[in-house]
């Protein structure tokens, strides 16, 4: 485990004490006003002592009119920074980076939120597509506003004491929508060739750099592939990584989107994924060439597998699900134990519902830790029922709070 335990000094000057990173998990723990509260502090205290070299938060939204879920936390000019300060310091000496995100078109219709996208292409989920509105194609003014929102959130994150930000450009959210030739049908400077489709991501990074002080980390989460025919693919990822090399501390590689749930092991183009470290084969070739540290996330639940990812040339291993189930796993790996956790399993037939149920089981586990309980992960079907109830309460509060905000249908 020598490599896993070795420190890594990043471009911005931060030194991570080891190579295991707690990857982003949307906690859906927002209290009133979409603010963090003591539940999130309790959760991050636990990860702070769990042994990871870096903890990345679940996505924090840059625009309160556009949430992926009504329990999402928002950091904008209206936020109470004191609550974010308590969150940033909860993990003690372990650095915490805030993942910042705009969902773009992935705004569920029932939130009444503002669904924006590069083009008016609606999320395609077959019979469930009507859960999402047709998004408003973004004007130049919308694009400028989103750039400003990311810069403001990054600036406020630094002010609150977070050590860095990870810009979410994966999983089919706004920046990934711009990168995708299937979603981005624009014929202006923001669409067409890859340089144009990557322009928004690169512009945001440059503006964030200009806005934050020295020593503040900046990373990007990028898809190694969208796993959709004709979508953003591994060759595109390779080129984008090349453009990111002088701009960021590291690039986290993931894959898939709400339309192609690769992170739950299923892809829209039916490519078979390895059960563990399932992006390793595909993304491994990027590790050979990249001039920027790469982090690989997805299906890493065992010390041996984490070691294999590092041996393959990745600088960091990202772990999400397994660190919800066992927050102390990194400590045990670093001590040389090949400790493992089994992911929650479900026999629900529909891929989408099954993925939602497994996600609900993990979210439920985060909520349990946040509430000071150490109850084990619930069976996914039961977790889904409980999750729906919790979500409807958060939805009612969000809709009440945002009454009067202008939105698209
Ligand atoms: C409950 C849950 C919430 C998630 N929320 C986010 C998120 O906010 N941002 C993100 O980039 N990925 C998110 N993910 C994806 C994970 O970061 C990771 O890419 C994926 O789960 C695969 O890694 P794993 O097998 O270690 O879980 C989430 C995953 C889960 C299970």
PDB file of N, CA, C and O in Angstrom, residues 194 224 233-240 285-286:
ATOM      1  N   UNK A 194     -15.412  20.231 -30.965  1.00  0.00           N
ATOM      2  CA  UNK A 194     -15.161  20.028 -29.535  1.00  0.00           C
ATOM      3  C   UNK A 194     -14.603  21.283 -28.853  1.00  0.00           C
ATOM      4  O   UNK A 194     -14.968  21.586 -27.714  1.00  0.00           O
ATOM      5  N   UNK A 224     -15.319   9.888 -18.852  1.00  0.00           N
ATOM      6  CA  UNK A 224     -14.403   9.227 -19.788  1.00  0.00           C
ATOM      7  C   UNK A 224     -15.194   8.930 -21.068  1.00  0.00           C
ATOM      8  O   UNK A 224     -14.639   8.859 -22.154  1.00  0.00           O
ATOM      9  N   UNK A 233     -17.026  10.953 -26.251  1.00  0.00           N
ATOM     10  CA  UNK A 233     -16.372   9.652 -26.097  1.00  0.00           C
ATOM     11  C   UNK A 233     -14.953   9.805 -25.560  1.00  0.00           C
ATOM     12  O   UNK A 233     -14.501  10.896 -25.244  1.00  0.00           O
ATOM     13  N   UNK A 234     -14.274   8.691 -25.497  1.00  0.00           N
ATOM     14  CA  UNK A 234     -12.955   8.651 -24.871  1.00  0.00           C
ATOM     15  C   UNK A 234     -11.936   9.546 -25.612  1.00  0.00           C
ATOM     16  O   UNK A 234     -11.074  10.156 -24.988  1.00  0.00           O
ATOM     17  N   UNK A 235     -12.061   9.652 -26.959  1.00  0.00           N
ATOM     18  CA  UNK A 235     -11.137  10.516 -27.707  1.00  0.00           C
ATOM     19  C   UNK A 235     -11.398  11.976 -27.356  1.00  0.00           C
ATOM     20  O   UNK A 235     -10.463  12.774 -27.231  1.00  0.00           O
ATOM     21  N   UNK A 236     -12.686  12.318 -27.190  1.00  0.00           N
ATOM     22  CA  UNK A 236     -13.027  13.687 -26.766  1.00  0.00           C
ATOM     23  C   UNK A 236     -12.447  13.947 -25.375  1.00  0.00           C
ATOM     24  O   UNK A 236     -11.883  15.016 -25.115  1.00  0.00           O
ATOM     25  N   UNK A 237     -12.593  12.953 -24.479  1.00  0.00           N
ATOM     26  CA  UNK A 237     -12.088  13.125 -23.111  1.00  0.00           C
ATOM     27  C   UNK A 237     -10.583  13.372 -23.142  1.00  0.00           C
ATOM     28  O   UNK A 237     -10.073  14.253 -22.437  1.00  0.00           O
ATOM     29  N   UNK A 238      -9.890  12.637 -24.000  1.00  0.00           N
ATOM     30  CA  UNK A 238      -8.435  12.794 -24.077  1.00  0.00           C
ATOM     31  C   UNK A 238      -8.051  14.224 -24.476  1.00  0.00           C
ATOM     32  O   UNK A 238      -7.148  14.825 -23.907  1.00  0.00           O
ATOM     33  N   UNK A 239      -8.791  14.769 -25.434  1.00  0.00           N
ATOM     34  CA  UNK A 239      -8.476  16.142 -25.884  1.00  0.00           C
ATOM     35  C   UNK A 239      -8.816  17.170 -24.815  1.00  0.00           C
ATOM     36  O   UNK A 239      -8.065  18.114 -24.570  1.00  0.00           O
ATOM     37  N   UNK A 240      -9.955  16.983 -24.143  1.00  0.00           N
ATOM     38  CA  UNK A 240     -10.335  17.949 -23.103  1.00  0.00           C
ATOM     39  C   UNK A 240      -9.304  17.912 -21.969  1.00  0.00           C
ATOM     40  O   UNK A 240      -8.892  18.961 -21.447  1.00  0.00           O
ATOM     41  N   UNK A 285      -6.057   3.992 -20.691  1.00  0.00           N
ATOM     42  CA  UNK A 285      -5.185   4.553 -21.733  1.00  0.00           C
ATOM     43  C   UNK A 285      -4.988   6.058 -21.552  1.00  0.00           C
ATOM     44  O   UNK A 285      -3.979   6.611 -21.987  1.00  0.00           O
ATOM     45  N   UNK A 286      -5.933   6.719 -20.884  1.00  0.00           N
ATOM     46  CA  UNK A 286      -5.766   8.158 -20.624  1.00  0.00           C
ATOM     47  C   UNK A 286      -4.659   8.371 -19.597  1.00  0.00           C
ATOM     48  O   UNK A 286      -3.929   9.355 -19.640  1.00  0.00           O
TER      49      UNK A 286
END
